[in-house]
Coordinates of C-alpha atoms in Angstrom, one line a residue:
M1 CA 5.1 20.9 -21.8
P2 CA 8.0 21.2 -19.2
S3 CA 9.9 18.1 -17.9
L4 CA 8.3 17.0 -14.7
L5 CA 11.8 16.4 -13.4
L6 CA 12.9 19.6 -14.0
R7 CA 10.1 21.5 -11.8
P8 CA 11.1 21.5 -8.2
V9 CA 7.9 21.2 -6.5
P10 CA 7.8 19.6 -2.9
C11 CA 7.0 15.9 -2.8
A12 CA 4.2 15.4 0.0
T13 CA 4.7 11.7 0.3
S14 CA 5.3 8.7 2.7
R15 CA 8.4 8.0 0.8
T16 CA 11.0 10.8 1.3
P17 CA 13.8 9.8 -1.0
R18 CA 11.7 9.5 -4.2
G19 CA 8.9 11.8 -6.0
L20 CA 9.0 12.9 -9.6
L21 CA 8.4 16.5 -8.8
G22 CA 10.7 16.9 -5.6
A23 CA 13.8 14.8 -6.4
P24 CA 17.3 16.6 -6.6
I25 CA 18.9 15.5 -9.9
A26 CA 21.0 17.0 -12.3
A27 CA 19.5 18.9 -14.8
S28 CA 21.6 17.6 -17.8
V29 CA 20.9 14.1 -16.9
A30 CA 17.4 14.6 -16.7
V31 CA 16.9 16.5 -19.9
A32 CA 18.8 13.3 -21.7
L33 CA 16.4 10.9 -19.8
V34 CA 13.1 12.6 -20.2
E35 CA 11.4 13.1 -23.6
T36 CA 8.3 15.6 -23.6
T37 CA 5.4 16.0 -25.7
T38 CA 3.6 19.0 -27.2
V39 CA 1.0 20.0 -29.7
E40 CA 2.6 20.8 -33.1
P41 CA 1.7 23.9 -34.6
A42 CA 1.0 22.0 -37.9
A43 CA -1.7 20.3 -35.9
E44 CA -3.1 23.4 -34.8
A45 CA -3.5 24.6 -38.1
A46 CA -4.8 21.5 -39.8
V47 CA -8.1 21.8 -37.7
G48 CA -9.2 25.0 -39.0
P49 CA -9.4 28.8 -37.9
A50 CA -9.3 29.6 -34.3
S51 CA -12.8 31.1 -34.6
D52 CA -14.5 28.0 -35.5
P53 CA -15.8 26.5 -32.6
E54 CA -15.7 23.1 -34.0
A55 CA -12.0 23.4 -34.7
L56 CA -11.2 24.4 -31.0
A57 CA -13.3 21.5 -29.9
A58 CA -11.4 19.1 -32.3
L59 CA -7.9 20.9 -31.0
A60 CA -8.9 20.2 -27.5
E61 CA -9.7 16.7 -27.9
A62 CA -6.2 16.4 -29.7
Q63 CA -4.2 17.9 -27.1
R64 CA -6.3 15.8 -24.6
L65 CA -5.2 12.8 -26.4
Q66 CA -1.8 13.6 -26.6
L67 CA -1.6 14.3 -22.7
D68 CA -3.3 10.9 -22.1
R69 CA -0.7 8.2 -22.0
Q70 CA 1.9 10.9 -22.2
C71 CA 5.7 9.8 -21.7
I72 CA 7.1 11.8 -19.1
V73 CA 10.4 9.6 -18.5
S74 CA 12.0 7.6 -21.1
V75 CA 15.3 6.0 -20.5
P76 CA 17.0 4.0 -23.3
L77 CA 17.9 0.6 -22.1
Q78 CA 21.7 1.3 -22.2
N79 CA 21.2 3.4 -19.5
A80 CA 19.7 1.0 -17.2
L81 CA 20.6 -2.4 -15.7
V82 CA 18.7 -5.2 -17.1
I83 CA 18.8 -9.1 -16.4
S84 CA 16.6 -11.4 -17.5
G85 CA 15.0 -14.9 -15.9
E86 CA 13.9 -15.2 -12.1
A87 CA 16.6 -17.4 -10.8
R88 CA 18.7 -15.4 -8.1
W89 CA 17.4 -12.3 -10.1
D90 CA 18.1 -10.0 -6.6
V91 CA 21.5 -11.3 -6.3
R92 CA 22.5 -10.8 -9.7
M93 CA 21.1 -7.2 -9.8
T94 CA 23.1 -6.4 -6.4
A95 CA 26.3 -7.6 -8.1
W96 CA 25.7 -5.6 -11.1
L97 CA 24.6 -2.5 -8.7
L98 CA 27.8 -3.2 -6.9
W99 CA 29.9 -3.2 -9.8
V100 CA 28.7 -0.2 -11.3
A101 CA 29.1 2.2 -7.8
S102 CA 32.8 0.8 -7.6
E103 CA 33.7 0.5 -11.2
L104 CA 31.9 3.6 -12.8
P105 CA 32.6 6.4 -10.3
D106 CA 33.1 9.0 -13.1
S107 CA 30.1 8.1 -15.1
P108 CA 27.9 11.1 -16.0
L109 CA 24.9 8.9 -15.6
W110 CA 25.5 6.5 -13.0
A111 CA 27.5 8.8 -10.4
A112 CA 24.8 11.5 -10.5
Y113 CA 22.1 8.5 -10.1
I114 CA 23.8 6.9 -7.2
A115 CA 24.3 10.0 -5.6
T116 CA 20.8 10.4 -5.0
L117 CA 20.2 7.0 -3.6
P118 CA 19.7 7.0 0.2
P119 CA 22.1 5.0 2.6
A120 CA 21.2 1.7 3.6
D121 CA 20.2 2.9 7.2
E122 CA 17.6 5.3 5.7
V123 CA 16.0 2.6 3.8
T124 CA 13.4 0.8 5.9
C125 CA 12.4 -2.3 4.0
L126 CA 12.6 -5.3 6.4
I127 CA 15.7 -6.8 4.9
N128 CA 17.7 -4.1 6.8
Y129 CA 16.0 -4.7 10.1
G130 CA 18.8 -6.8 12.2
P131 CA 17.8 -8.5 15.3
D132 CA 18.4 -5.8 17.8
V133 CA 16.0 -3.4 15.8
A134 CA 13.6 -5.9 14.5
K135 CA 11.8 -5.9 17.8
E136 CA 10.8 -2.1 17.5
L137 CA 8.4 -3.3 15.0
Q138 CA 6.3 -5.1 17.8
I139 CA 3.8 -7.0 15.5
K140 CA 5.0 -10.7 15.6
D141 CA 4.8 -11.8 12.5
L142 CA 6.7 -8.6 11.0
V143 CA 9.5 -9.4 13.6
E144 CA 9.7 -12.5 12.3
E145 CA 9.8 -11.8 8.8
A146 CA 12.3 -9.2 9.4
K147 CA 14.5 -11.7 11.0
S148 CA 14.4 -14.0 7.9
Q149 CA 15.2 -11.4 5.6
Y150 CA 18.0 -10.3 7.3
N151 CA 19.5 -13.9 8.0
W152 CA 18.9 -14.4 4.2
A153 CA 20.7 -11.1 3.1
M154 CA 23.8 -11.9 5.3
G155 CA 24.0 -15.4 4.1
V156 CA 24.0 -14.0 0.4
H157 CA 26.8 -11.5 1.5
R158 CA 28.8 -14.5 3.0
K159 CA 28.3 -16.7 0.2
Y160 CA 29.1 -14.3 -2.8
F161 CA 30.3 -10.8 -1.7
D162 CA 32.3 -11.3 1.4
G163 CA 35.7 -10.2 0.6
V164 CA 37.5 -13.3 2.0
Q165 CA 35.2 -16.5 1.5
G166 CA 32.8 -14.9 -1.1
E167 CA 32.5 -16.5 -4.6
L168 CA 32.7 -13.1 -6.0
A169 CA 35.7 -12.0 -3.7
Q170 CA 38.2 -11.6 -6.6
L171 CA 35.9 -8.8 -7.9
K172 CA 36.1 -6.9 -4.6
L173 CA 32.4 -5.5 -5.0
A174 CA 31.4 -4.9 -1.4
A175 CA 34.1 -3.6 1.1
S176 CA 32.0 -5.0 3.9
A177 CA 28.4 -6.4 4.6
R178 CA 27.1 -2.7 5.0
D179 CA 27.9 -2.0 1.1
T180 CA 26.0 -5.5 0.3
M181 CA 22.9 -4.3 2.4
W182 CA 22.9 -1.0 0.8
A183 CA 22.8 -2.5 -2.7
M184 CA 20.2 -5.3 -1.7
S185 CA 18.1 -2.5 -0.2
M186 CA 18.1 -0.4 -3.7
V187 CA 17.3 -3.8 -5.4
R188 CA 14.4 -4.7 -3.3
T189 CA 12.9 -1.3 -3.5
R190 CA 13.8 0.4 -6.7
T191 CA 13.6 -2.4 -9.4
F192 CA 10.8 -2.7 -12.1
S193 CA 9.5 -6.2 -13.5
E194 CA 8.7 -6.3 -17.1
N195 CA 7.4 -9.2 -19.7
V196 CA 9.2 -8.7 -23.3
N197 CA 8.0 -11.1 -25.8
G198 CA 7.4 -13.8 -23.2
E199 CA 10.4 -13.2 -21.3
G200 CA 10.8 -11.9 -17.8
L201 CA 13.1 -8.7 -17.3
T202 CA 13.9 -7.5 -14.2
L203 CA 15.4 -3.6 -14.3
M204 CA 16.8 -0.8 -12.3
V205 CA 16.2 2.6 -14.3
P206 CA 17.8 5.6 -13.2
Y207 CA 15.3 8.3 -12.3
A208 CA 12.3 6.4 -13.3
D209 CA 12.4 5.1 -9.8
L210 CA 11.7 8.3 -8.3
A211 CA 7.9 7.7 -8.9
N212 CA 6.2 7.2 -5.6
H213 CA 3.3 4.9 -4.6
S214 CA -0.5 5.3 -5.1
F215 CA -3.3 2.8 -4.8
R216 CA -4.9 5.7 -7.3
P217 CA -2.0 5.8 -9.9
N218 CA -2.3 8.7 -12.4
A219 CA 0.8 6.9 -14.3
T220 CA 2.1 3.6 -15.3
F221 CA 5.5 1.9 -16.5
C222 CA 5.9 0.0 -19.6
M223 CA 8.6 -0.9 -22.4
A224 CA 8.6 1.5 -25.3
R225 CA 7.1 -0.2 -28.7
D226 CA 10.3 -0.9 -29.8
N227 CA 11.5 -2.3 -26.7
K228 CA 14.4 -0.2 -26.6
R229 CA 13.3 2.1 -24.0
F230 CA 11.8 2.2 -20.8
E231 CA 9.0 4.6 -20.0
L232 CA 6.7 6.2 -17.5
R233 CA 3.6 7.4 -19.2
L234 CA 0.4 9.4 -17.6
L235 CA -2.9 7.8 -17.7
G236 CA -4.2 11.0 -17.9
P237 CA -3.6 14.7 -17.8
L238 CA -1.4 15.9 -14.6
A239 CA -2.8 19.0 -13.1
P240 CA 0.0 21.6 -12.5
G241 CA 1.8 21.2 -9.4
E242 CA 0.4 17.3 -9.1
E243 CA 2.7 14.2 -8.6
A244 CA 3.2 11.3 -11.3
A245 CA 2.4 8.4 -9.3
I246 CA 2.5 4.7 -10.1
S247 CA 1.2 1.5 -8.0
Y248 CA 3.7 -0.5 -6.5
G249 CA 1.0 -3.2 -5.9
E250 CA -2.7 -2.7 -6.4
T251 CA -3.6 -5.4 -3.3
K252 CA -0.7 -5.0 -1.3
P253 CA -1.7 -4.7 2.6
N254 CA 0.6 -2.5 4.9
P255 CA 2.7 -5.7 5.8
E256 CA 3.6 -6.4 2.5
V257 CA 4.4 -2.5 1.6
M258 CA 6.7 -2.4 4.2
R259 CA 8.4 -5.8 3.8
D260 CA 9.4 -4.7 0.1
Y261 CA 9.5 -0.8 0.3
G262 CA 10.1 0.3 3.9
F263 CA 6.9 2.4 4.2
V264 CA 3.1 2.4 5.2
V265 CA 0.2 3.6 3.7
P266 CA -2.0 5.3 6.4
G267 CA -5.6 4.0 5.6
N268 CA -4.1 1.3 3.1
P269 CA -7.5 -0.3 1.7
N270 CA -6.1 -3.5 1.4
D271 CA -5.3 -3.8 5.5
R272 CA -7.0 -6.6 7.4
I273 CA -6.7 -7.6 11.0
K274 CA -6.4 -11.3 11.9
L275 CA -6.5 -12.2 15.5
P276 CA -5.0 -15.2 16.9
D277 CA -8.4 -16.5 18.1
Q278 CA -10.3 -15.1 15.2
D279 CA -11.7 -18.4 14.3
Q280 CA -13.2 -19.3 17.7
L281 CA -14.8 -15.8 17.9
P282 CA -18.7 -15.8 17.7
P283 CA -19.9 -14.1 14.7
L284 CA -21.8 -10.7 15.0
Y285 CA -24.8 -9.5 12.7
G286 CA -22.9 -7.9 9.7
A287 CA -25.9 -5.7 8.8
S288 CA -26.5 -4.3 12.1
V289 CA -22.9 -3.8 12.8
M290 CA -22.7 -1.7 9.5
E291 CA -25.6 0.4 10.0
S292 CA -24.7 1.4 13.7
V293 CA -21.6 3.0 12.1
G294 CA -23.1 4.2 9.0
F295 CA -22.0 2.0 6.4
K296 CA -23.5 -0.1 3.6
G297 CA -23.2 -2.8 1.2
D298 CA -22.3 -6.3 1.3
W299 CA -19.3 -7.4 3.3
R300 CA -19.9 -10.9 1.5
E301 CA -19.1 -9.3 -1.9
G302 CA -16.4 -6.8 -0.6
T303 CA -18.8 -4.1 -1.4
V304 CA -18.5 -2.1 1.8
A305 CA -18.4 1.9 1.8
P306 CA -19.9 4.9 4.1
K307 CA -22.9 6.2 3.4
R308 CA -23.5 9.4 1.7
T309 CA -23.9 11.4 5.0
V310 CA -21.2 10.0 6.5
L311 CA -18.8 11.0 3.7
E312 CA -20.4 14.5 3.4
A313 CA -19.6 14.9 7.3
A314 CA -15.7 14.0 6.1
D315 CA -15.7 16.0 2.8
G316 CA -12.4 18.4 3.0
D317 CA -10.9 16.5 5.6
P318 CA -8.3 14.1 4.1
M319 CA -7.1 12.6 7.8
E320 CA -11.0 11.8 8.4
R321 CA -11.1 10.1 4.9
V322 CA -8.1 8.0 6.1
N323 CA -10.1 7.2 9.1
L324 CA -13.0 6.1 7.1
N325 CA -10.9 3.5 5.0
R326 CA -9.6 2.4 8.5
R327 CA -13.2 1.8 9.7
R328 CA -13.7 -0.1 6.3
C329 CA -10.6 -2.2 6.8
A330 CA -11.7 -2.9 10.5
L331 CA -15.3 -3.8 9.2
L332 CA -13.9 -6.2 6.5
S333 CA -11.7 -8.0 9.3
M334 CA -14.5 -8.9 11.2
T335 CA -16.5 -12.3 11.3
F336 CA -20.0 -11.8 10.4
T337 CA -23.1 -13.8 10.1
D338 CA -25.8 -12.9 7.4
G339 CA -28.5 -14.5 9.6
F340 CA -29.1 -17.3 7.5
P341 CA -29.1 -21.1 8.7
S342 CA -25.8 -23.1 7.6
A343 CA -26.1 -25.5 5.1
S344 CA -26.4 -28.3 7.4
Q345 CA -29.3 -26.6 9.1
S346 CA -31.0 -25.9 5.7
Q347 CA -34.5 -27.6 5.0
G348 CA -33.3 -28.1 1.3
G349 CA -35.1 -26.8 -1.6
L350 CA -33.7 -24.4 -4.2
F351 CA -34.0 -21.5 -1.9
G352 CA -33.6 -23.3 1.5
N353 CA -35.3 -21.6 3.9
W354 CA -35.9 -18.2 2.4
P355 CA -38.5 -17.4 -0.6
P356 CA -37.4 -16.6 -3.9
K357 CA -38.4 -12.8 -3.6
A358 CA -35.8 -12.7 -0.9
W359 CA -32.8 -13.2 -3.0
T360 CA -30.7 -10.8 -4.6
D361 CA -29.4 -10.4 -7.9
S362 CA -26.0 -11.7 -6.6
G363 CA -27.9 -14.9 -6.0
R364 CA -28.2 -15.0 -2.1
P365 CA -30.7 -13.2 0.0
P366 CA -29.5 -9.7 1.7
P367 CA -28.1 -9.8 4.9
Q368 CA -30.5 -10.0 7.9
H369 CA -30.2 -7.9 11.1
V370 CA -30.5 -8.7 14.7
P371 CA -33.9 -10.2 15.2
A372 CA -36.1 -8.0 17.1
Q373 CA -36.5 -10.1 20.2
P374 CA -34.7 -9.4 23.8
R375 CA -33.3 -12.9 23.8
A376 CA -31.4 -12.0 20.5
F377 CA -30.0 -8.7 21.5
E378 CA -28.8 -10.1 24.8
L379 CA -27.1 -12.7 23.0
E380 CA -25.5 -10.3 20.6
R381 CA -24.4 -7.9 23.0
A382 CA -22.7 -10.9 24.8
N383 CA -21.0 -11.7 21.6
V384 CA -19.9 -8.0 21.0
A385 CA -18.2 -8.0 24.3
A386 CA -16.4 -11.3 23.6
V387 CA -15.0 -9.9 20.2
R388 CA -14.2 -6.4 21.6
H389 CA -12.1 -8.3 24.5
S390 CA -10.0 -9.9 21.7
Y391 CA -9.5 -6.8 19.8
Q392 CA -8.5 -4.6 23.1
A393 CA -6.1 -7.6 24.1
A394 CA -4.3 -7.3 20.8
L395 CA -3.8 -3.9 21.2
D396 CA -2.8 -4.1 25.0
E397 CA -0.3 -6.8 24.3
L398 CA 1.9 -4.4 22.1
P399 CA 4.8 -3.1 24.4
T400 CA 3.9 0.8 23.7
S401 CA 0.5 2.4 23.9
L402 CA -0.9 3.8 21.0
Q403 CA -0.8 7.2 22.4
T404 CA 2.9 6.5 23.1
D405 CA 3.7 5.9 19.5
L406 CA 1.5 9.0 18.3
Q407 CA 3.6 11.1 20.4
L408 CA 6.8 9.7 19.5
L409 CA 6.2 10.3 15.8
A410 CA 4.9 13.8 16.5
S411 CA 8.1 14.7 18.2
H412 CA 10.2 12.9 15.5
D413 CA 8.4 14.8 12.7
S414 CA 8.5 18.5 14.5
G415 CA 12.0 17.9 14.9
E416 CA 12.0 17.9 18.9
L417 CA 13.5 14.3 18.9
R418 CA 15.2 12.7 16.1
L419 CA 14.5 8.9 15.9
D420 CA 16.8 6.4 14.1
G421 CA 15.6 5.8 10.6
L422 CA 14.8 2.4 10.9
V423 CA 13.3 2.9 14.5
A424 CA 11.1 5.8 13.1
G425 CA 10.1 3.3 10.1
A426 CA 9.2 0.8 12.6
V427 CA 7.2 3.1 14.7
R428 CA 5.1 4.3 11.9
C429 CA 4.3 0.7 10.9
R430 CA 3.2 -0.6 14.5
T431 CA 1.2 2.9 14.5
E432 CA -0.8 2.1 12.0
H433 CA -1.3 -1.4 13.0
K434 CA -2.6 -0.2 16.2
L435 CA -4.8 2.5 14.5
L436 CA -6.6 -0.3 13.0
L437 CA -7.1 -2.3 16.1
A438 CA -8.3 0.7 17.9
E439 CA -11.0 1.4 15.0
A440 CA -12.3 -2.2 15.6
V441 CA -12.8 -1.3 19.1
A442 CA -14.4 1.8 18.6
I443 CA -16.5 0.1 15.9
L444 CA -17.8 -2.5 18.5
D445 CA -18.2 0.2 21.1
E446 CA -20.8 2.2 18.9
Y447 CA -22.3 -1.2 18.0
D448 CA -23.1 -1.9 21.7
R449 CA -24.4 1.7 22.0
W450 CA -26.7 1.0 19.1
L451 CA -27.9 -2.6 20.3
A452 CA -28.5 -1.1 23.7
R453 CA -30.9 1.7 22.2
H454 CA -32.6 -0.7 20.0
Q455 CA -33.0 -3.2 23.2
E456 CA -34.7 -0.3 24.9
K457 CA -37.0 0.4 22.3
I458 CA -38.2 -3.3 22.2
A459 CA -38.6 -3.5 25.9
T460 CA -40.6 -0.2 25.9
R461 CA -42.8 -1.8 23.2
A462 CA -43.2 -5.0 25.1
R463 CA -44.4 -3.1 28.5

């Protein structure tokens, strides 16, 4: 099987510096780092004549097993930067990377690898957002986090790497703070952590760090069985032209992905909206809200998903599937009621106010819809208006509108208007946040229309 690193297939991901199929690397180095697996002729002969159906099936299964967990990148640890322990791991790895960059400029491995790394101003993790550019994030929590990260990094530079007063000044590792910020950015965004015999290791592994992120990864990373090599392995067969991707964190929402890696995932399934006044907002009938927008499941269990008809309508449209992910996240962000009396209002007994047959296998009754009473619908619509106002206010208070940001990104991506790398990263981040807020507003608008229709039906029956 050809090496993935030697097939120049364009990488269509949100992380442009990476991509196992699209990264420009030195072929000689790639050959040295990558092991490939093929079915040996002897194995084919051992299963019997090619005309034997059972033999052919056995051969196909043997090939499938070899493809599963196949090693696609294998790097000897002597070709990686490895430190043990958690104490100041990022500072120690930063020092090591700076030393390699300054002391091994002619290394066939490290010079070629470092040449593939982006400059600091193209790495948009929050550590690079100084006071002037941090405001472009617009989201208050992220702005504060960026300032904290940047100030910490500058403090590390002054303490350890500053050429005059730093504790490591005599090593001349960094000519300026810019050099330190570059190295710290690489360490923050490109290192791996592994546990070997109970010892925590942090590793910077050339070319293994080209793997992009996916919430549905088809590859993983691990130490080889002999603990002498770091490997990327497939989780299953890889289709021709398919990119090998790993997970940077299965439960990370976009603010954390942006903080650590400098990008956002459109429709990140872990995103949630937390409004400043969330705890004071009235709860809505969750079963009715989800019904109104074509979703099913139990938000109490986190099992919220589009109904089949909604999925079928979005089939073949990747952007619509992303929008459905955002809608799910917005639903899971809202405060819902299941229609049951609170514990303080319960009449007691094993099942409270509900008969045993009303309970589900999860040990609780299914969520209830808005009671079919005119007064209940009036109250629910008033609650919808209050909740919608809070989501719309959160959207309106941001300095630029969603439409403005979408136009900015369109101009940037088309080349009509080139934004600074950090600014472009900030605009993508805040746009995804605004899209999520806008989705919440859209859900509430649809729900209000649904309530109005049902309210009219109740009024008609009462006449």
